[in-house]
Structures are given as structure tokens and as C-alpha cells.
Coordinates of C-alpha atoms and ligand atoms in Angstrom, one line a residue:
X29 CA 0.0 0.0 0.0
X30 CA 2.8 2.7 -0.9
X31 CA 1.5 4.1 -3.8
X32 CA 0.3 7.6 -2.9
X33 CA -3.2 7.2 -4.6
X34 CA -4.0 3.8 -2.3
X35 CA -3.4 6.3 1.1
X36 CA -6.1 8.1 2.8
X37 CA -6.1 11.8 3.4
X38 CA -7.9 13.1 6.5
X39 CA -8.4 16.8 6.7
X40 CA -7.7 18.2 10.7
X41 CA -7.8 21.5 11.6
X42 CA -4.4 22.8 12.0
X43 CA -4.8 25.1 15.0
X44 CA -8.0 26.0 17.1
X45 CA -10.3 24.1 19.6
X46 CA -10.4 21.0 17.8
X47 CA -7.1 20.4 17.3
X48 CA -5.7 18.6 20.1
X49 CA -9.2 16.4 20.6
X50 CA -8.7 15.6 17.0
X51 CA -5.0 14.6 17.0
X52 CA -6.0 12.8 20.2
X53 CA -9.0 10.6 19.2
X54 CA -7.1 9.4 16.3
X55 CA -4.4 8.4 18.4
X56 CA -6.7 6.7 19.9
X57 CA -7.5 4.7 17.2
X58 CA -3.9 3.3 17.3
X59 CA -2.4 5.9 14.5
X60 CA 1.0 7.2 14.6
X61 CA 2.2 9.7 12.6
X62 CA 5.2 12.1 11.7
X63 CA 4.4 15.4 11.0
X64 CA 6.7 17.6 8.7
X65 CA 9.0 20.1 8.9
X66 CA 6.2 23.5 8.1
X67 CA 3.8 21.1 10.5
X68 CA 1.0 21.3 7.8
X69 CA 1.1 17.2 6.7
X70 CA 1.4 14.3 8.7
X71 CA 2.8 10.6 7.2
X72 CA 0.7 7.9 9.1
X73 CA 3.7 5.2 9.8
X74 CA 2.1 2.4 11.0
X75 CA -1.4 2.1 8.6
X76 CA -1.7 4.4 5.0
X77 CA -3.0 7.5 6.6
X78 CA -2.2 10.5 6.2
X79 CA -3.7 14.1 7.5
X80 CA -3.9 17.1 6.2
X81 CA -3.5 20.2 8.8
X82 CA -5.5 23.3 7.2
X83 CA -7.7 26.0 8.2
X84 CA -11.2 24.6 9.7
X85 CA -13.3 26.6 7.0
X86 CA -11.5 24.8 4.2
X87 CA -12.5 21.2 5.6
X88 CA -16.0 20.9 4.2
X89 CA -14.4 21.8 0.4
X90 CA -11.5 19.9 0.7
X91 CA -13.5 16.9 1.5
X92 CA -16.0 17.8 -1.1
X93 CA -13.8 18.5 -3.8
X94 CA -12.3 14.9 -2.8
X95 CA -8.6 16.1 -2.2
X96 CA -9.2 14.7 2.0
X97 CA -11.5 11.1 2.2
X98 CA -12.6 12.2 5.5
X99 CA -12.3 15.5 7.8
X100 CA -13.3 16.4 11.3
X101 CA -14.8 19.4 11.4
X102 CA -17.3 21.5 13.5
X103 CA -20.7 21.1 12.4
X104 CA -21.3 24.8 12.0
X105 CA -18.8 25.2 9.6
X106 CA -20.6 21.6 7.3
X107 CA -23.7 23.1 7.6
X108 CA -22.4 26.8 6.4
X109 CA -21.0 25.2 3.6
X110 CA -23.8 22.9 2.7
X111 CA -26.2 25.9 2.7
X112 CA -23.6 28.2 0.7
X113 CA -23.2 25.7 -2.2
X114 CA -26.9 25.2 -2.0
X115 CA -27.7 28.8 -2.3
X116 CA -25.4 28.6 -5.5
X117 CA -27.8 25.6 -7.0
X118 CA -25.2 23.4 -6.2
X119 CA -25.1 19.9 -3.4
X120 CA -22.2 19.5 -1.0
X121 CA -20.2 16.0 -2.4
X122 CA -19.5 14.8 1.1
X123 CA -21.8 12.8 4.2
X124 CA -21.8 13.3 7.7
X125 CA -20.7 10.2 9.1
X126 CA -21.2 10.6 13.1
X127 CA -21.1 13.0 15.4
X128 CA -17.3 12.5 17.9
X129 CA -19.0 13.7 21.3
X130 CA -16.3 16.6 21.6
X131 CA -15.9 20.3 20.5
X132 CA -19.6 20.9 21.7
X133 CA -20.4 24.7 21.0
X134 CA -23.2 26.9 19.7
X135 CA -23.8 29.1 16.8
X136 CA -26.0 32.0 18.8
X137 CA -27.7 35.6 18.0
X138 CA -26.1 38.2 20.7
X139 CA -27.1 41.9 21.0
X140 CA -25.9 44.6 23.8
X141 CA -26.6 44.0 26.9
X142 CA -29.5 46.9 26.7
X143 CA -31.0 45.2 24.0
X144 CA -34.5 44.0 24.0
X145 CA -35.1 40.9 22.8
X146 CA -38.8 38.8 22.4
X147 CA -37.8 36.3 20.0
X148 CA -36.5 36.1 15.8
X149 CA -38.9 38.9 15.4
X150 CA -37.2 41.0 17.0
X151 CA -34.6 41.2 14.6
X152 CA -36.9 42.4 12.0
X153 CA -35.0 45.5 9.9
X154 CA -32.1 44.7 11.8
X155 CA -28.4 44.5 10.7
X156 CA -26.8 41.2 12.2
X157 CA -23.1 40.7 11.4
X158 CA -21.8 37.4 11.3
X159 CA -19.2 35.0 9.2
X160 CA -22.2 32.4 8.7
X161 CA -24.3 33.9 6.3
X162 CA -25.8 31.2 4.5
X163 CA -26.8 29.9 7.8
X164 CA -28.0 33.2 9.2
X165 CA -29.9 33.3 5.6
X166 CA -31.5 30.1 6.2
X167 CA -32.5 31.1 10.0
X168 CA -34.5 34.2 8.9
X169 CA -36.0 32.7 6.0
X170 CA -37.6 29.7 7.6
X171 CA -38.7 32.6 10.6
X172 CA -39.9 34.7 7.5
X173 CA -38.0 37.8 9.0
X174 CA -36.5 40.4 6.8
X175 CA -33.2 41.6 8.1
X176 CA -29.8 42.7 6.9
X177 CA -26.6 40.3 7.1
X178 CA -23.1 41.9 7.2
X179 CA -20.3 39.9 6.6
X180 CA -16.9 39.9 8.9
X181 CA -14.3 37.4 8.6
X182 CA -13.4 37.4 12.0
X183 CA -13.6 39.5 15.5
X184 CA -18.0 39.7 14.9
X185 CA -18.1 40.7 18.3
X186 CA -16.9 44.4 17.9
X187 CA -19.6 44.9 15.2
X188 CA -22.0 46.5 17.1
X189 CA -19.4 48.7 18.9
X190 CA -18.6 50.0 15.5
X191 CA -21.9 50.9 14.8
X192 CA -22.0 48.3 12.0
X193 CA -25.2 46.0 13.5
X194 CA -27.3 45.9 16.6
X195 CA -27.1 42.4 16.3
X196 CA -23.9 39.3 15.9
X197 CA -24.4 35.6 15.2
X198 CA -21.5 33.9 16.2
X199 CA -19.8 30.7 17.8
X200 CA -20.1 30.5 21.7
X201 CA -18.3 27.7 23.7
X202 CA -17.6 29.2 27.0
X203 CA -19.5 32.7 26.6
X204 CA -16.4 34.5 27.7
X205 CA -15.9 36.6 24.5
X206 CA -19.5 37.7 24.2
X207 CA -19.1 39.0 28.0
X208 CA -15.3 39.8 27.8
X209 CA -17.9 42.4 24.8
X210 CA -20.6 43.1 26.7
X211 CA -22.9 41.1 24.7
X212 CA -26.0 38.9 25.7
X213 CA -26.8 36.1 24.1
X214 CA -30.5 36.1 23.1
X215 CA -31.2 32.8 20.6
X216 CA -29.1 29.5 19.6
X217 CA -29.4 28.9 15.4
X218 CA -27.7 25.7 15.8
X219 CA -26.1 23.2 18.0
X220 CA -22.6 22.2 16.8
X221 CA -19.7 19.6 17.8
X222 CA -17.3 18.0 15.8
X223 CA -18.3 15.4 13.5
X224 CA -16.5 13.2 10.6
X225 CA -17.2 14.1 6.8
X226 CA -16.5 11.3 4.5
X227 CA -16.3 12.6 0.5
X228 CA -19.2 11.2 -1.6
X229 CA -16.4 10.3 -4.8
X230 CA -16.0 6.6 -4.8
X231 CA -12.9 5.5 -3.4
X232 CA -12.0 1.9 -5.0
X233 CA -12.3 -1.7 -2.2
X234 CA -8.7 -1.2 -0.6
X235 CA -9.2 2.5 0.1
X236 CA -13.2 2.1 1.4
X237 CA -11.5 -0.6 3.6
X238 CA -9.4 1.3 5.3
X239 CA -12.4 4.3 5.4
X240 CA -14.4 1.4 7.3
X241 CA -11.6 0.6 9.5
X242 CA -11.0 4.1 11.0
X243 CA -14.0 4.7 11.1
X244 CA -15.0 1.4 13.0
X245 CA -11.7 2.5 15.5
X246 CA -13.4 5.9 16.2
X247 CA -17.1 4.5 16.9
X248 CA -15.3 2.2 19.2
X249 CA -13.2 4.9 20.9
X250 CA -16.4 6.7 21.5
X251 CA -18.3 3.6 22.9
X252 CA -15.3 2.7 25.5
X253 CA -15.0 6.1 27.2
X254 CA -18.2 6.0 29.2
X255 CA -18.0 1.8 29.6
X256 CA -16.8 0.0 32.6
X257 CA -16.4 -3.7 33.0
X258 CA -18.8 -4.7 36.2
X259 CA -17.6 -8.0 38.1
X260 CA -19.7 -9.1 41.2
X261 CA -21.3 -12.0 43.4
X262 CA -24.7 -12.8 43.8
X263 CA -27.3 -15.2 45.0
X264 CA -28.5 -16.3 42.0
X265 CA -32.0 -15.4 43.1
X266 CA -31.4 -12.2 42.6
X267 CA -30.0 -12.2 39.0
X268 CA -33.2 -10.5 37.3
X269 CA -33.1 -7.9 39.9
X270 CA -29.2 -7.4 39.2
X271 CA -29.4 -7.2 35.7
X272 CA -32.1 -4.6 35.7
X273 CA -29.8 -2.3 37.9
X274 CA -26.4 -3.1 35.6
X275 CA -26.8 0.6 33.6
X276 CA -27.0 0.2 30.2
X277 CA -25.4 -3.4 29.5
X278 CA -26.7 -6.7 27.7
X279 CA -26.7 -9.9 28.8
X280 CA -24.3 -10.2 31.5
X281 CA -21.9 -13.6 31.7
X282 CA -23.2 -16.0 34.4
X283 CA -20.6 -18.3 36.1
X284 CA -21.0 -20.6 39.0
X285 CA -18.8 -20.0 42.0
X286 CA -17.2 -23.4 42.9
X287 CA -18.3 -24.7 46.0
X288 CA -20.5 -21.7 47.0
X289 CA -24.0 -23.5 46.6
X290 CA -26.3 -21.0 44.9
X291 CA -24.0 -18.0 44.3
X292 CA -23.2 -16.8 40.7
X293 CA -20.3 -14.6 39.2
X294 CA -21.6 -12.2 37.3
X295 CA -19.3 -10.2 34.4
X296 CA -20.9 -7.1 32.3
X297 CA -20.3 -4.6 30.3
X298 CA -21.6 -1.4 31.1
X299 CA -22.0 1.4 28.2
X300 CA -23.6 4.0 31.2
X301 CA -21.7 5.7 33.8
X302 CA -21.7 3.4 36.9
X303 CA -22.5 5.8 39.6
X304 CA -21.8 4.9 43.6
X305 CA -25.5 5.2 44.1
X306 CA -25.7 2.2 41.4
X307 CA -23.0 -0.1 43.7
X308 CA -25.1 0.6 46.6
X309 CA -28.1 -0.4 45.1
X310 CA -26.9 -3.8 43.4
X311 CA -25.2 -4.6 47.2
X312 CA -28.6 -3.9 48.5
X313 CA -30.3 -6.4 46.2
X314 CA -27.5 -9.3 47.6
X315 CA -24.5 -8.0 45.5
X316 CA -21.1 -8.8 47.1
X317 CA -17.6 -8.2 45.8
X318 CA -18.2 -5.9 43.5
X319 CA -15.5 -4.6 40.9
X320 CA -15.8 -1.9 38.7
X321 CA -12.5 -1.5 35.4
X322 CA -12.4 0.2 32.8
X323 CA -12.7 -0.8 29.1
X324 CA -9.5 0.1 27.2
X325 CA -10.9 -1.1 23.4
X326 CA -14.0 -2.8 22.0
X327 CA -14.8 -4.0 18.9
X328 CA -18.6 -4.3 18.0
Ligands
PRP417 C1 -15.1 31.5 18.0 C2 -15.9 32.8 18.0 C3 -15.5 33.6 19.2 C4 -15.1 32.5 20.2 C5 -16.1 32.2 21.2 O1 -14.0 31.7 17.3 O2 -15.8 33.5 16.8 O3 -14.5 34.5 19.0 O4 -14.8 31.3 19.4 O5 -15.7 31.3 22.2 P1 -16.0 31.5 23.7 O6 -17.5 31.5 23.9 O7 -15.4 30.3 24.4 O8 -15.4 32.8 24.1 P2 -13.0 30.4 17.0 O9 -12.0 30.3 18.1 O10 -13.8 29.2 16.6 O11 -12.1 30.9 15.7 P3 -12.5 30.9 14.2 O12 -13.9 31.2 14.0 O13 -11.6 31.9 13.6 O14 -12.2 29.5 13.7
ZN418 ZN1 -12.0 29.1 11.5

């Protein structure tokens, strides 16, 4: 698999807030890499993938136009990109896959602190400045409100010190640039997180493969970090009552205790967080011995 055209490109923003969780998760998946000198490529050494470190806006297009097989990138900026191409009478060539549980963030309409604020119709005749217009587009359309979008690149939040809008719609994670403004934050136009774009262009057996692979590796990395492995002992009388209080696992393993009469082993995996209130209760319906471990890896 060392011709370049057999090797998969995934597109990773280069610097921001999903960097690190990106990089991370991937490791995860058991991927090494070395990166080059100008930091912008990474050489996957142990399996043929490679990524691509680039500005977070040019993710969507770079997946689209089918240079990256798969990016992880915010939703807001898929779903700005999905609505500008659409606007243009043309459909995005790439699929969300699955959502990665990290990066969790909002795109939200914010006015002055002063400002009043009943709803989208409030924002009738108004100027809102923003960087997502073909999202802000969408919003007022389906509220059937007429108002007028001014476009920044960047730094939204001074817009309406600058007498440019009475009204911003931009990213909030943490709030503390809206306040660090002295902005409120009136309406949310759209959850995001990070999720996995795959390109729609058909990628040949070998290549799809791998695709399935990684993306198999993520789902599990995302399935293990909440999972514990639960290992107790219990009258065997009380198995139903224990397997209705094991959170969130299937059929647990059974096995008979030598020389202990009635009493059972029982072994499950639990996809829930296993609270102290949860070992208390499965003692208190004749649990003994209990063990909670964590799950490293899984395979479904
Ligand atoms: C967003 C947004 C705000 C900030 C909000 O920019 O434009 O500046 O984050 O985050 P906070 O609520 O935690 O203060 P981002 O860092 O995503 O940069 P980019 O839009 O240039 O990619
Ligand atoms: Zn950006």
C-alpha cells in the first residue's frame, strides 16, 4: 500500500479548539504519525493514513472537492458550507458520518446587553453581522423575517461597537468573549460539535477498507470512554433484579462460584456511567464483591 493514490487523506484543523481532541482521538485509534518540517502534513507510519492540517473553514471543500477522504470538522462550519453551495444551485459531495462527542459549541444571535429581545422577530430591519451567512440566511427565512446580514471574517463581536449592527451571530463555547464584549446572548441557530465528513467520490475496495476501518476505531473509541467492566457476586436469586440495575449493558456472563452453593459470578459490560448510588443499590439487592475497570478497546 505505498502508492500515494492507495493512502487516505484526512483533513484536521491545523490550529484551534479541535485540534488537540482531533489529533487525540485518532491516536486513539492506534495511528502514529510524523508530521513535517512547516507542520501542515502528517505521514501515518504504521497504517496508509495520512492528515492534512489546514484551516477549519476549508475542511467541508477539501472533502467535497475529494482532495481529504474524511475531515473532522465542527458542524457549523458543514452546515455553512452545505447551505452556501446550496444557495449557489449546487449539493455538497460529502456525508456526515457521526457526530465525535467533543468540540460541543453553539452558533447564537447576541445583541448589547440593553438590548430587547422577544424572539426572531425582534430582529426584524435589523443588521446582524456574522461570518455564517448562509446559515444566518437560512434562519431568517424559515422565521420569515426580513433583516440585513453583514459579513466579517473574524472579530464579529466588535460589530456592534462599531456601529455596524445591533445584532452578531457567532460561535459560543464558554460565553467568555460575548461577555469579555458586553454582549447577551438572546437565541441558539444551531447546536454544533465536531463530526466526521467522509467525500461522496467513490474510493475503489482497498481504500473504502481502510475508510471502514478508522471509522469502525473511532465508533469504538467513543463507545469505551463512558463503559466500565462490572464483576460481582450474587445469589443467583437475585440475578433479574441485578441485571435490571447493571446501567445500560446486555446480557451479562453467568458463572457458577465453585463450591459456593447458589451463588453466581456475574461479568458485564456497562456502556452507562456506573454511579456509587448504582454499587449501593446492586449490594442492596444481595450484590457482594463488586468490581468496577475500565474498558481500554471494543470491537462491536
Ligand atoms: C469563536 C468565536 C468567538 C469564540 C467564542 O472563534 O468567533 O470568537 O470562538 O468562544 P468562547 O465563547 O469560548 O469565548 P474560533 O475560536 O472558533 O475561531 P475561528 O472562528 O476563527 O475558527
Ligand atoms: Zn475558523
Amino acid at each position: 500500500m505505498d502508492n500515494p493514490e492507495q493512502r487516505i487523506k484526512i483533513a484536521v484543523q491545523k490550529s484551534g479548539r479541535l485540534t488537540d481532541h482531533s489529533l487525540d482521538m485518532l491516536a486513539r485509534c492506534g495511528l502514529k504519525f510524523t508530521q513535517s518540517k512547516d507542520q501542515l502534513f502528517c505521514y501515518g507510519e504504521n497504517m496508509p493514513i495520512d492528515l492534512l492540517l489546514v484551516r477549519d473553514d476549508d475542511i467541508p471543500g477539501l472533502v467535497s472537492e475529494d482532495v481529504c477522504d474524511l475531515g473532522i470538522v465542527g458542524r457549523n462550519i458543514v452546515e455553512e458550507k452545505r447551505l452556501a453551495l446550496l444557495a449557489a444551485g449546487k449539493e455538497a459531495s460529502f456525508d456526515r458520518v457521526f457526530e465525535l462527542d467533543f468540540g460541543h459549541c453553539r452558533l447564537a444571535i447576541a445583541a448589547p446587553e440593553e438590548t430587547a429581545y422577544a424572539g426572531p422577530a425582534s430582529l426584524q430591519g435589523a443588521r446582524i453581522a456574522t461570518s455564517y451567512v448562509a446559515i444566518v440566511s437560512d434562519y431568517l427565512a424559515r422565521h420569515s423575517i426580513d433583516a440585513e446580514i453583514v459579513y466579517f471574517s473574524g472579530a464579529v463581536e466588535i460589530a456592534p461597537k462599531l456601529g455596524k449592527a445591533e445584532f452578531i451571530c457567532d460561535l459560543v463555547s464558554t460565553g467568555s468573549t460575548l461577555a469579555a464584549n458586553h454582549l447577551r446572548e438572546v437565541d441558539t441557530v444551531l447546536e454544533s460539535e465536531a463530526i466526521i465528513i467522509q467525500t461522496r467520490a467513490p474510493l475503489g475496495s482497498a481504500k473504502q477498507g481502510l475508510v471502514d476501518r478508522i471509522l469502525q476505531r473511532l465508533d469504538g473509541v467513543l463507545q469505551v470512554r463512558e463503559s466500565k467492566y462490572i464483576m460481582l457476586h450474587a445469589p443467583r436469586a437475585a440475578l433479574e433484579e441485578i441485571a435490571r440495575l447493571l446501567p445500560g449493558s446486555e446480557s451479562p456472563t453467568v458463572i457458577p462460584l465453585e463450591g459456593k452453593g447458589d451463588k453466581v459470578a456475574v461479568h458485564a459490560v456497562c456502556r452507562e456511567t456506573v454511579f456509587w448510588e448504582t454499587l449501593e443499590n446492586l449490594k442492596a439487592a444481595g450484590a457482594s464483591s463488586l468490581l468496577v475497570l475500565p474498558v481500554e478497546k471494543m470491537l462491536a
